[in-house]
Each structure stands twice: as structure tokens, then as C-alpha cells.
């Protein structure tokens, strides 16, 4: 039998890592006081993606405790390195991702960056993915956001415009809603706007007829877009923090909210549409 050299104090013997996944190899090294660092990726015909195909310190060699073993990981046969598309126009980001075989989803949010600018991507750039994997892009919609919210198959909130998300106590929130009738509305509905905490506690409420009462919903035609502006006063004693601007349509004849059939690009809570988070300073 071949004798194994005695370990010097403060040293560890490096095990075989070939074929181990990155996480398993890191766990093995951590268990004996060593570290793992990935220095490259290469395609490999047999070793599965993200598993070790080469290690910088050969198995059986000894290195000081706390030392690092550098490894090369397999890219498999068809893994793609995700392009970084942050800050690009969305059409250019979509082109770059689709060119390498990835599927792109986009989500538009309120932001002061120019409309169409990519704000975030998931998975992030540099991630190794299989072809046809989905990449989710968060895109600036500017200050005018497409909503596409369907209220009771009668009225569509097509977009809304909010010039800022930062306000002072006692300040005014200028909000414009853009409506369109999906079919002739069955009643004269009212607009309910709420300022709520994320835990659903309502701190302010505003109730009004559309366009200050000058254009009731019974008059809306399916070919029209209705611009509906508001000036919402923030309570002067409201504590600084993050609040949600919420919206509902009310049927005053029955004193209940119209059901939201589809939230479109937004979310809802307790039957009320969440337009945007705002900050009160």
C-alpha cells in the first residue's frame, strides 16, 4: 500500500471535487476549512451543467487551512450566459436576450427613468441558463402607467398618470385616471380613492363622481377615452412612511364596489386596486 503523507499542522488535504455540483463541492471544502471559488465555465460532453470539471489543487495535495480551491464548472452542452441588459431600451434588451435563445417577459412600473428603460432583470446578467428559459425584465413606464384593469366587464382603467411618488405631509397628490367604457355602463358610478398602509389600514379616503361630476358614467361611449383628474390632499398629521394609493369604482345605488375582473398590470387587495406606493416625508 502507498503511504499517505502526514498532514502538517494547520493544513488540509484537498478531496476530489470532479463531478460534484458547485454547492456540494463548496460544502465539502467548507467542512475541512477550505474555500471554493469559480474561475471559469466550459462546455462538457458528459458532466452536467454547474458541476466541477477541473480543480486548481489536485486531489490529495495539502494546502493551509482557509485556502481557496479554484474550480472550472461545466456549462453542459447548451447553457447560455445571460446578457446584462440593465439600462437598455426594452426593445434592444428583448433583441439581445432572444438572439441567444431566451424567452422574455416584461413588467412595467412607475419610474422617473425614460419610458422603456430596463430597471431590473431576473435572473441577473451572467447567469447560466438553458435555452428557452424565461428572463423577467422590469421596465420603466415613466409617470404614465398602463393599467388595463377591467371593472365588472363595463369599464376599463386603461392608464393612470402620477408625476411623483414623494410627497410632504399636507401636500397634494395630482392623479389623472384614464377610463374607457367596455360597453355602455349600467349605472352612474363613483370613484373611490384611498390612501392605505400596506397592512390594509385606510388612513385617508376620497370619493367623487368622475370628472368632478361633469361626465357621469351613463354618458360614456365605448369609443371615448375619459381623462379624470384629481388633486388629493394628504392629511397634515399623517406619519411619514410608505403608503399605497388605491382605487375602486362604487355603485352608489347598492353601496358596493364593482368587482375587478382583471387587475391587468397591477394588483389588488380587499377588492380595491393598488395603483402605486408613495412616500410621505
PDB file of C-alpha atoms in Angstrom, residues 9-275:
ATOM      1  CA  UNK A   9      -0.330  21.370  11.388  1.00  0.00           C
ATOM      2  CA  UNK A  10      -2.787  23.952  10.039  1.00  0.00           C
ATOM      3  CA  UNK A  11      -3.178  22.197   6.676  1.00  0.00           C
ATOM      4  CA  UNK A  12      -5.984  20.262   4.968  1.00  0.00           C
ATOM      5  CA  UNK A  13      -5.913  17.592   2.292  1.00  0.00           C
ATOM      6  CA  UNK A  14      -7.902  18.535  -0.834  1.00  0.00           C
ATOM      7  CA  UNK A  15     -10.505  15.928  -1.836  1.00  0.00           C
ATOM      8  CA  UNK A  16     -11.655  15.029  -5.340  1.00  0.00           C
ATOM      9  CA  UNK A  17     -14.250  17.574  -6.482  1.00  0.00           C
ATOM     10  CA  UNK A  18     -14.691  16.464 -10.101  1.00  0.00           C
ATOM     11  CA  UNK A  19     -18.361  15.740 -10.824  1.00  0.00           C
ATOM     12  CA  UNK A  20     -19.648  17.461  -7.673  1.00  0.00           C
ATOM     13  CA  UNK A  21     -22.173  20.275  -8.087  1.00  0.00           C
ATOM     14  CA  UNK A  22     -20.918  23.728  -7.177  1.00  0.00           C
ATOM     15  CA  UNK A  23     -22.907  23.774  -3.925  1.00  0.00           C
ATOM     16  CA  UNK A  24     -21.843  20.262  -2.888  1.00  0.00           C
ATOM     17  CA  UNK A  25     -18.175  20.956  -3.674  1.00  0.00           C
ATOM     18  CA  UNK A  26     -18.304  24.177  -1.646  1.00  0.00           C
ATOM     19  CA  UNK A  27     -19.895  22.313   1.275  1.00  0.00           C
ATOM     20  CA  UNK A  28     -17.201  19.577   1.177  1.00  0.00           C
ATOM     21  CA  UNK A  29     -14.413  22.150   1.251  1.00  0.00           C
ATOM     22  CA  UNK A  30     -16.074  24.211   3.963  1.00  0.00           C
ATOM     23  CA  UNK A  31     -16.266  21.081   6.108  1.00  0.00           C
ATOM     24  CA  UNK A  32     -12.462  20.792   6.140  1.00  0.00           C
ATOM     25  CA  UNK A  33     -11.756  24.520   6.454  1.00  0.00           C
ATOM     26  CA  UNK A  34     -11.211  25.436   2.798  1.00  0.00           C
ATOM     27  CA  UNK A  35     -12.991  27.734   0.332  1.00  0.00           C
ATOM     28  CA  UNK A  36     -14.224  27.303  -3.218  1.00  0.00           C
ATOM     29  CA  UNK A  37     -14.176  29.907  -5.963  1.00  0.00           C
ATOM     30  CA  UNK A  38     -15.367  29.550  -9.565  1.00  0.00           C
ATOM     31  CA  UNK A  39     -12.908  30.958 -12.082  1.00  0.00           C
ATOM     32  CA  UNK A  40     -14.387  29.778 -15.409  1.00  0.00           C
ATOM     33  CA  UNK A  41     -17.030  27.779 -17.235  1.00  0.00           C
ATOM     34  CA  UNK A  42     -16.556  25.338 -20.100  1.00  0.00           C
ATOM     35  CA  UNK A  43     -18.828  23.107 -22.115  1.00  0.00           C
ATOM     36  CA  UNK A  44     -18.511  19.395 -21.329  1.00  0.00           C
ATOM     37  CA  UNK A  45     -19.983  16.396 -23.135  1.00  0.00           C
ATOM     38  CA  UNK A  46     -20.750  14.282 -20.056  1.00  0.00           C
ATOM     39  CA  UNK A  47     -20.567  16.287 -16.802  1.00  0.00           C
ATOM     40  CA  UNK A  48     -23.844  18.049 -16.117  1.00  0.00           C
ATOM     41  CA  UNK A  49     -24.144  21.814 -16.013  1.00  0.00           C
ATOM     42  CA  UNK A  50     -22.779  23.674 -12.962  1.00  0.00           C
ATOM     43  CA  UNK A  51     -20.722  20.689 -11.793  1.00  0.00           C
ATOM     44  CA  UNK A  52     -16.932  20.692 -11.338  1.00  0.00           C
ATOM     45  CA  UNK A  53     -14.823  19.568 -14.294  1.00  0.00           C
ATOM     46  CA  UNK A  54     -11.423  20.849 -13.113  1.00  0.00           C
ATOM     47  CA  UNK A  55      -9.827  21.925  -9.816  1.00  0.00           C
ATOM     48  CA  UNK A  56      -6.740  24.082  -9.298  1.00  0.00           C
ATOM     49  CA  UNK A  57      -5.323  21.934  -6.480  1.00  0.00           C
ATOM     50  CA  UNK A  58      -5.182  18.211  -7.302  1.00  0.00           C
ATOM     51  CA  UNK A  59      -6.904  15.696  -5.069  1.00  0.00           C
ATOM     52  CA  UNK A  60      -4.611  14.505  -2.271  1.00  0.00           C
ATOM     53  CA  UNK A  61      -2.498  17.679  -2.185  1.00  0.00           C
ATOM     54  CA  UNK A  62      -2.397  19.690   1.023  1.00  0.00           C
ATOM     55  CA  UNK A  63      -2.881  23.432   1.452  1.00  0.00           C
ATOM     56  CA  UNK A  64      -3.137  25.713   4.513  1.00  0.00           C
ATOM     57  CA  UNK A  65      -6.490  25.943   6.255  1.00  0.00           C
ATOM     58  CA  UNK A  66      -8.538  28.838   4.927  1.00  0.00           C
ATOM     59  CA  UNK A  67      -7.038  28.406   1.473  1.00  0.00           C
ATOM     60  CA  UNK A  68      -9.038  28.549  -1.758  1.00  0.00           C
ATOM     61  CA  UNK A  69      -9.508  25.875  -4.397  1.00  0.00           C
ATOM     62  CA  UNK A  70     -10.421  27.355  -7.778  1.00  0.00           C
ATOM     63  CA  UNK A  71     -12.683  25.279  -9.988  1.00  0.00           C
ATOM     64  CA  UNK A  72     -13.967  25.228 -13.545  1.00  0.00           C
ATOM     65  CA  UNK A  73     -17.645  24.413 -13.865  1.00  0.00           C
ATOM     66  CA  UNK A  74     -19.398  22.664 -16.700  1.00  0.00           C
ATOM     67  CA  UNK A  75     -21.704  24.668 -18.906  1.00  0.00           C
ATOM     68  CA  UNK A  76     -23.258  21.432 -20.072  1.00  0.00           C
ATOM     69  CA  UNK A  77     -23.943  21.197 -23.758  1.00  0.00           C
ATOM     70  CA  UNK A  78     -26.289  24.137 -24.278  1.00  0.00           C
ATOM     71  CA  UNK A  79     -26.107  26.603 -21.368  1.00  0.00           C
ATOM     72  CA  UNK A  80     -26.239  30.282 -22.250  1.00  0.00           C
ATOM     73  CA  UNK A  81     -24.606  33.132 -20.359  1.00  0.00           C
ATOM     74  CA  UNK A  82     -27.398  35.655 -19.843  1.00  0.00           C
ATOM     75  CA  UNK A  83     -26.573  39.050 -21.348  1.00  0.00           C
ATOM     76  CA  UNK A  84     -26.716  42.039 -18.990  1.00  0.00           C
ATOM     77  CA  UNK A  85     -29.406  44.406 -20.268  1.00  0.00           C
ATOM     78  CA  UNK A  86     -29.839  46.863 -17.380  1.00  0.00           C
ATOM     79  CA  UNK A  87     -30.296  50.428 -18.582  1.00  0.00           C
ATOM     80  CA  UNK A  88     -31.001  49.419 -22.176  1.00  0.00           C
ATOM     81  CA  UNK A  89     -34.186  50.311 -24.066  1.00  0.00           C
ATOM     82  CA  UNK A  90     -36.567  47.403 -23.716  1.00  0.00           C
ATOM     83  CA  UNK A  91     -36.679  46.649 -27.452  1.00  0.00           C
ATOM     84  CA  UNK A  92     -32.881  46.317 -27.535  1.00  0.00           C
ATOM     85  CA  UNK A  93     -32.874  44.183 -24.361  1.00  0.00           C
ATOM     86  CA  UNK A  94     -35.508  41.877 -25.846  1.00  0.00           C
ATOM     87  CA  UNK A  95     -33.490  41.503 -29.042  1.00  0.00           C
ATOM     88  CA  UNK A  96     -30.274  40.610 -27.194  1.00  0.00           C
ATOM     89  CA  UNK A  97     -31.982  38.031 -24.996  1.00  0.00           C
ATOM     90  CA  UNK A  98     -33.969  36.428 -27.802  1.00  0.00           C
ATOM     91  CA  UNK A  99     -30.897  36.216 -30.037  1.00  0.00           C
ATOM     92  CA  UNK A 100     -29.299  33.797 -27.552  1.00  0.00           C
ATOM     93  CA  UNK A 101     -32.456  31.689 -27.246  1.00  0.00           C
ATOM     94  CA  UNK A 102     -34.095  33.080 -24.099  1.00  0.00           C
ATOM     95  CA  UNK A 103     -37.763  33.949 -23.559  1.00  0.00           C
ATOM     96  CA  UNK A 104     -38.506  37.498 -22.364  1.00  0.00           C
ATOM     97  CA  UNK A 105     -41.290  38.720 -20.050  1.00  0.00           C
ATOM     98  CA  UNK A 106     -41.679  42.427 -19.246  1.00  0.00           C
ATOM     99  CA  UNK A 107     -43.379  44.214 -16.364  1.00  0.00           C
ATOM    100  CA  UNK A 108     -43.894  47.972 -16.457  1.00  0.00           C
ATOM    101  CA  UNK A 109     -43.606  50.077 -13.288  1.00  0.00           C
ATOM    102  CA  UNK A 110     -43.731  53.748 -12.341  1.00  0.00           C
ATOM    103  CA  UNK A 111     -40.300  55.346 -12.585  1.00  0.00           C
ATOM    104  CA  UNK A 112     -38.638  58.647 -13.443  1.00  0.00           C
ATOM    105  CA  UNK A 113     -36.289  56.930 -15.888  1.00  0.00           C
ATOM    106  CA  UNK A 114     -37.293  57.352 -19.551  1.00  0.00           C
ATOM    107  CA  UNK A 115     -40.182  55.055 -20.505  1.00  0.00           C
ATOM    108  CA  UNK A 116     -38.984  51.704 -21.825  1.00  0.00           C
ATOM    109  CA  UNK A 117     -35.718  51.659 -19.837  1.00  0.00           C
ATOM    110  CA  UNK A 118     -34.850  48.278 -18.283  1.00  0.00           C
ATOM    111  CA  UNK A 119     -34.585  48.759 -14.497  1.00  0.00           C
ATOM    112  CA  UNK A 120     -34.010  45.157 -13.363  1.00  0.00           C
ATOM    113  CA  UNK A 121     -33.640  41.668 -14.772  1.00  0.00           C
ATOM    114  CA  UNK A 122     -34.188  38.271 -13.200  1.00  0.00           C
ATOM    115  CA  UNK A 123     -32.087  36.139 -13.477  1.00  0.00           C
ATOM    116  CA  UNK A 124     -29.323  38.725 -13.491  1.00  0.00           C
ATOM    117  CA  UNK A 125     -26.741  39.121 -16.228  1.00  0.00           C
ATOM    118  CA  UNK A 126     -24.022  36.471 -16.328  1.00  0.00           C
ATOM    119  CA  UNK A 127     -26.315  33.684 -15.065  1.00  0.00           C
ATOM    120  CA  UNK A 128     -26.035  30.407 -16.978  1.00  0.00           C
ATOM    121  CA  UNK A 129     -29.397  29.286 -18.346  1.00  0.00           C
ATOM    122  CA  UNK A 130     -30.782  26.651 -20.673  1.00  0.00           C
ATOM    123  CA  UNK A 131     -32.323  27.726 -23.958  1.00  0.00           C
ATOM    124  CA  UNK A 132     -35.961  28.874 -23.756  1.00  0.00           C
ATOM    125  CA  UNK A 133     -35.588  29.854 -20.087  1.00  0.00           C
ATOM    126  CA  UNK A 134     -37.685  32.884 -19.118  1.00  0.00           C
ATOM    127  CA  UNK A 135     -35.982  36.161 -18.203  1.00  0.00           C
ATOM    128  CA  UNK A 136     -38.164  38.753 -16.450  1.00  0.00           C
ATOM    129  CA  UNK A 137     -37.490  42.428 -17.133  1.00  0.00           C
ATOM    130  CA  UNK A 138     -38.777  45.292 -15.011  1.00  0.00           C
ATOM    131  CA  UNK A 139     -39.245  48.267 -17.317  1.00  0.00           C
ATOM    132  CA  UNK A 140     -39.882  51.950 -16.640  1.00  0.00           C
ATOM    133  CA  UNK A 141     -43.309  53.085 -17.740  1.00  0.00           C
ATOM    134  CA  UNK A 142     -42.439  56.685 -16.934  1.00  0.00           C
ATOM    135  CA  UNK A 143     -45.043  58.584 -14.945  1.00  0.00           C
ATOM    136  CA  UNK A 144     -47.960  57.350 -17.091  1.00  0.00           C
ATOM    137  CA  UNK A 145     -48.560  53.657 -16.454  1.00  0.00           C
ATOM    138  CA  UNK A 146     -50.616  51.224 -18.491  1.00  0.00           C
ATOM    139  CA  UNK A 147     -53.057  49.513 -16.137  1.00  0.00           C
ATOM    140  CA  UNK A 148     -55.562  47.536 -18.238  1.00  0.00           C
ATOM    141  CA  UNK A 149     -57.857  46.928 -15.261  1.00  0.00           C
ATOM    142  CA  UNK A 150     -61.324  45.559 -16.019  1.00  0.00           C
ATOM    143  CA  UNK A 151     -64.139  46.634 -13.671  1.00  0.00           C
ATOM    144  CA  UNK A 152     -67.158  44.327 -13.979  1.00  0.00           C
ATOM    145  CA  UNK A 153     -66.698  43.992 -17.773  1.00  0.00           C
ATOM    146  CA  UNK A 154     -68.107  47.521 -18.012  1.00  0.00           C
ATOM    147  CA  UNK A 155     -65.237  49.977 -17.547  1.00  0.00           C
ATOM    148  CA  UNK A 156     -61.516  49.758 -18.238  1.00  0.00           C
ATOM    149  CA  UNK A 157     -58.887  51.773 -16.399  1.00  0.00           C
ATOM    150  CA  UNK A 158     -56.538  51.985 -19.371  1.00  0.00           C
ATOM    151  CA  UNK A 159     -53.755  54.096 -17.786  1.00  0.00           C
ATOM    152  CA  UNK A 160     -53.050  56.440 -14.913  1.00  0.00           C
ATOM    153  CA  UNK A 161     -50.591  59.305 -14.534  1.00  0.00           C
ATOM    154  CA  UNK A 162     -48.761  60.213 -11.334  1.00  0.00           C
ATOM    155  CA  UNK A 163     -45.928  62.784 -11.677  1.00  0.00           C
ATOM    156  CA  UNK A 164     -44.192  61.886  -8.398  1.00  0.00           C
ATOM    157  CA  UNK A 165     -44.182  59.289  -5.614  1.00  0.00           C
ATOM    158  CA  UNK A 166     -42.646  61.571  -2.947  1.00  0.00           C
ATOM    159  CA  UNK A 167     -44.898  63.970  -1.050  1.00  0.00           C
ATOM    160  CA  UNK A 168     -44.914  66.082   2.103  1.00  0.00           C
ATOM    161  CA  UNK A 169     -47.462  65.979   4.915  1.00  0.00           C
ATOM    162  CA  UNK A 170     -50.363  68.193   3.864  1.00  0.00           C
ATOM    163  CA  UNK A 171     -49.190  68.094   0.251  1.00  0.00           C
ATOM    164  CA  UNK A 172     -51.258  67.434  -2.852  1.00  0.00           C
ATOM    165  CA  UNK A 173     -51.167  64.298  -4.982  1.00  0.00           C
ATOM    166  CA  UNK A 174     -52.015  65.138  -8.618  1.00  0.00           C
ATOM    167  CA  UNK A 175     -53.505  61.964 -10.098  1.00  0.00           C
ATOM    168  CA  UNK A 176     -55.132  61.533 -13.515  1.00  0.00           C
ATOM    169  CA  UNK A 177     -57.123  58.416 -14.359  1.00  0.00           C
ATOM    170  CA  UNK A 178     -57.864  57.456 -17.956  1.00  0.00           C
ATOM    171  CA  UNK A 179     -61.068  55.453 -18.416  1.00  0.00           C
ATOM    172  CA  UNK A 180     -62.764  53.692 -21.291  1.00  0.00           C
ATOM    173  CA  UNK A 181     -66.172  52.032 -21.375  1.00  0.00           C
ATOM    174  CA  UNK A 182     -66.026  48.389 -22.478  1.00  0.00           C
ATOM    175  CA  UNK A 183     -69.793  48.543 -23.063  1.00  0.00           C
ATOM    176  CA  UNK A 184     -72.456  51.093 -22.087  1.00  0.00           C
ATOM    177  CA  UNK A 185     -72.223  51.294 -18.260  1.00  0.00           C
ATOM    178  CA  UNK A 186     -75.313  50.198 -16.364  1.00  0.00           C
ATOM    179  CA  UNK A 187     -75.166  52.920 -13.725  1.00  0.00           C
ATOM    180  CA  UNK A 188     -73.709  56.225 -12.629  1.00  0.00           C
ATOM    181  CA  UNK A 189     -70.679  55.029 -10.714  1.00  0.00           C
ATOM    182  CA  UNK A 190     -68.444  56.919  -8.300  1.00  0.00           C
ATOM    183  CA  UNK A 191     -64.682  56.901  -7.894  1.00  0.00           C
ATOM    184  CA  UNK A 192     -63.213  55.816  -4.549  1.00  0.00           C
ATOM    185  CA  UNK A 193     -59.541  56.635  -3.959  1.00  0.00           C
ATOM    186  CA  UNK A 194     -57.865  55.542  -0.737  1.00  0.00           C
ATOM    187  CA  UNK A 195     -54.532  56.108   0.933  1.00  0.00           C
ATOM    188  CA  UNK A 196     -53.723  52.908   2.817  1.00  0.00           C
ATOM    189  CA  UNK A 197     -50.940  51.323   4.778  1.00  0.00           C
ATOM    190  CA  UNK A 198     -49.521  48.039   3.390  1.00  0.00           C
ATOM    191  CA  UNK A 199     -51.433  46.210   6.162  1.00  0.00           C
ATOM    192  CA  UNK A 200     -54.733  47.440   4.580  1.00  0.00           C
ATOM    193  CA  UNK A 201     -55.413  50.130   7.201  1.00  0.00           C
ATOM    194  CA  UNK A 202     -57.076  53.099   5.463  1.00  0.00           C
ATOM    195  CA  UNK A 203     -55.676  56.496   6.517  1.00  0.00           C
ATOM    196  CA  UNK A 204     -57.467  58.760   4.026  1.00  0.00           C
ATOM    197  CA  UNK A 205     -60.342  58.374   1.592  1.00  0.00           C
ATOM    198  CA  UNK A 206     -61.593  60.424  -1.329  1.00  0.00           C
ATOM    199  CA  UNK A 207     -64.969  59.846  -3.017  1.00  0.00           C
ATOM    200  CA  UNK A 208     -66.067  61.675  -6.137  1.00  0.00           C
ATOM    201  CA  UNK A 209     -68.084  61.454  -9.321  1.00  0.00           C
ATOM    202  CA  UNK A 210     -65.930  61.167 -12.476  1.00  0.00           C
ATOM    203  CA  UNK A 211     -64.563  64.408 -13.929  1.00  0.00           C
ATOM    204  CA  UNK A 212     -65.969  66.358 -10.948  1.00  0.00           C
ATOM    205  CA  UNK A 213     -69.471  65.246 -11.888  1.00  0.00           C
ATOM    206  CA  UNK A 214     -69.391  66.757 -15.380  1.00  0.00           C
ATOM    207  CA  UNK A 215     -69.290  63.417 -17.240  1.00  0.00           C
ATOM    208  CA  UNK A 216     -71.286  60.665 -15.469  1.00  0.00           C
ATOM    209  CA  UNK A 217     -70.551  57.094 -16.460  1.00  0.00           C
ATOM    210  CA  UNK A 218     -74.001  56.603 -18.011  1.00  0.00           C
ATOM    211  CA  UNK A 219     -72.871  59.057 -20.705  1.00  0.00           C
ATOM    212  CA  UNK A 220     -69.645  57.215 -21.562  1.00  0.00           C
ATOM    213  CA  UNK A 221     -69.283  55.820 -25.063  1.00  0.00           C
ATOM    214  CA  UNK A 222     -67.096  52.841 -25.926  1.00  0.00           C
ATOM    215  CA  UNK A 223     -65.176  54.930 -28.478  1.00  0.00           C
ATOM    216  CA  UNK A 224     -64.122  57.554 -25.911  1.00  0.00           C
ATOM    217  CA  UNK A 225     -61.207  57.833 -23.526  1.00  0.00           C
ATOM    218  CA  UNK A 226     -62.155  59.798 -20.423  1.00  0.00           C
ATOM    219  CA  UNK A 227     -59.444  61.836 -18.656  1.00  0.00           C
ATOM    220  CA  UNK A 228     -60.360  62.124 -14.970  1.00  0.00           C
ATOM    221  CA  UNK A 229     -58.012  64.424 -12.930  1.00  0.00           C
ATOM    222  CA  UNK A 230     -57.792  64.633  -9.129  1.00  0.00           C
ATOM    223  CA  UNK A 231     -55.969  66.748  -6.541  1.00  0.00           C
ATOM    224  CA  UNK A 232     -55.751  64.621  -3.389  1.00  0.00           C
ATOM    225  CA  UNK A 233     -54.765  66.348  -0.155  1.00  0.00           C
ATOM    226  CA  UNK A 234     -52.513  64.325   2.175  1.00  0.00           C
ATOM    227  CA  UNK A 235     -53.557  64.682   5.835  1.00  0.00           C
ATOM    228  CA  UNK A 236     -51.223  67.094   7.608  1.00  0.00           C
ATOM    229  CA  UNK A 237     -50.805  64.824  10.635  1.00  0.00           C
ATOM    230  CA  UNK A 238     -50.105  61.685   8.632  1.00  0.00           C
ATOM    231  CA  UNK A 239     -46.987  59.898   9.901  1.00  0.00           C
ATOM    232  CA  UNK A 240     -44.059  59.750   7.473  1.00  0.00           C
ATOM    233  CA  UNK A 241     -43.804  56.408   5.702  1.00  0.00           C
ATOM    234  CA  UNK A 242     -44.824  54.325   2.702  1.00  0.00           C
ATOM    235  CA  UNK A 243     -48.491  54.258   1.711  1.00  0.00           C
ATOM    236  CA  UNK A 244     -50.494  52.689  -1.106  1.00  0.00           C
ATOM    237  CA  UNK A 245     -52.686  54.681  -3.445  1.00  0.00           C
ATOM    238  CA  UNK A 246     -55.763  52.511  -4.034  1.00  0.00           C
ATOM    239  CA  UNK A 247     -58.753  52.750  -6.344  1.00  0.00           C
ATOM    240  CA  UNK A 248     -62.260  51.317  -6.663  1.00  0.00           C
ATOM    241  CA  UNK A 249     -65.447  52.015  -8.599  1.00  0.00           C
ATOM    242  CA  UNK A 250     -68.571  52.272  -6.446  1.00  0.00           C
ATOM    243  CA  UNK A 251     -72.187  51.641  -7.330  1.00  0.00           C
ATOM    244  CA  UNK A 252     -73.966  54.188  -5.080  1.00  0.00           C
ATOM    245  CA  UNK A 253     -77.346  52.547  -5.752  1.00  0.00           C
ATOM    246  CA  UNK A 254     -76.159  49.399  -3.970  1.00  0.00           C
ATOM    247  CA  UNK A 255     -73.298  50.992  -1.991  1.00  0.00           C
ATOM    248  CA  UNK A 256     -70.772  48.373  -3.051  1.00  0.00           C
ATOM    249  CA  UNK A 257     -67.640  48.141  -5.162  1.00  0.00           C
ATOM    250  CA  UNK A 258     -67.731  46.947  -8.738  1.00  0.00           C
ATOM    251  CA  UNK A 259     -65.877  43.631  -8.980  1.00  0.00           C
ATOM    252  CA  UNK A 260     -62.420  43.699 -10.545  1.00  0.00           C
ATOM    253  CA  UNK A 261     -62.500  41.063 -13.285  1.00  0.00           C
ATOM    254  CA  UNK A 262     -58.828  41.520 -14.170  1.00  0.00           C
ATOM    255  CA  UNK A 263     -56.201  43.689 -12.489  1.00  0.00           C
ATOM    256  CA  UNK A 264     -54.152  43.998 -15.689  1.00  0.00           C
ATOM    257  CA  UNK A 265     -50.593  45.003 -14.809  1.00  0.00           C
ATOM    258  CA  UNK A 266     -51.483  45.945 -11.215  1.00  0.00           C
ATOM    259  CA  UNK A 267     -52.501  44.148  -8.007  1.00  0.00           C
ATOM    260  CA  UNK A 268     -55.467  44.348  -5.685  1.00  0.00           C
ATOM    261  CA  UNK A 269     -56.276  43.967  -2.002  1.00  0.00           C
ATOM    262  CA  UNK A 270     -59.704  43.645  -0.394  1.00  0.00           C
ATOM    263  CA  UNK A 271     -61.387  44.245  -3.746  1.00  0.00           C
ATOM    264  CA  UNK A 272     -59.519  47.533  -4.261  1.00  0.00           C
ATOM    265  CA  UNK A 273     -56.902  48.165  -6.958  1.00  0.00           C
ATOM    266  CA  UNK A 274     -53.391  49.117  -5.768  1.00  0.00           C
ATOM    267  CA  UNK A 275     -52.176  51.856  -8.105  1.00  0.00           C
TER     268      UNK A 275
END
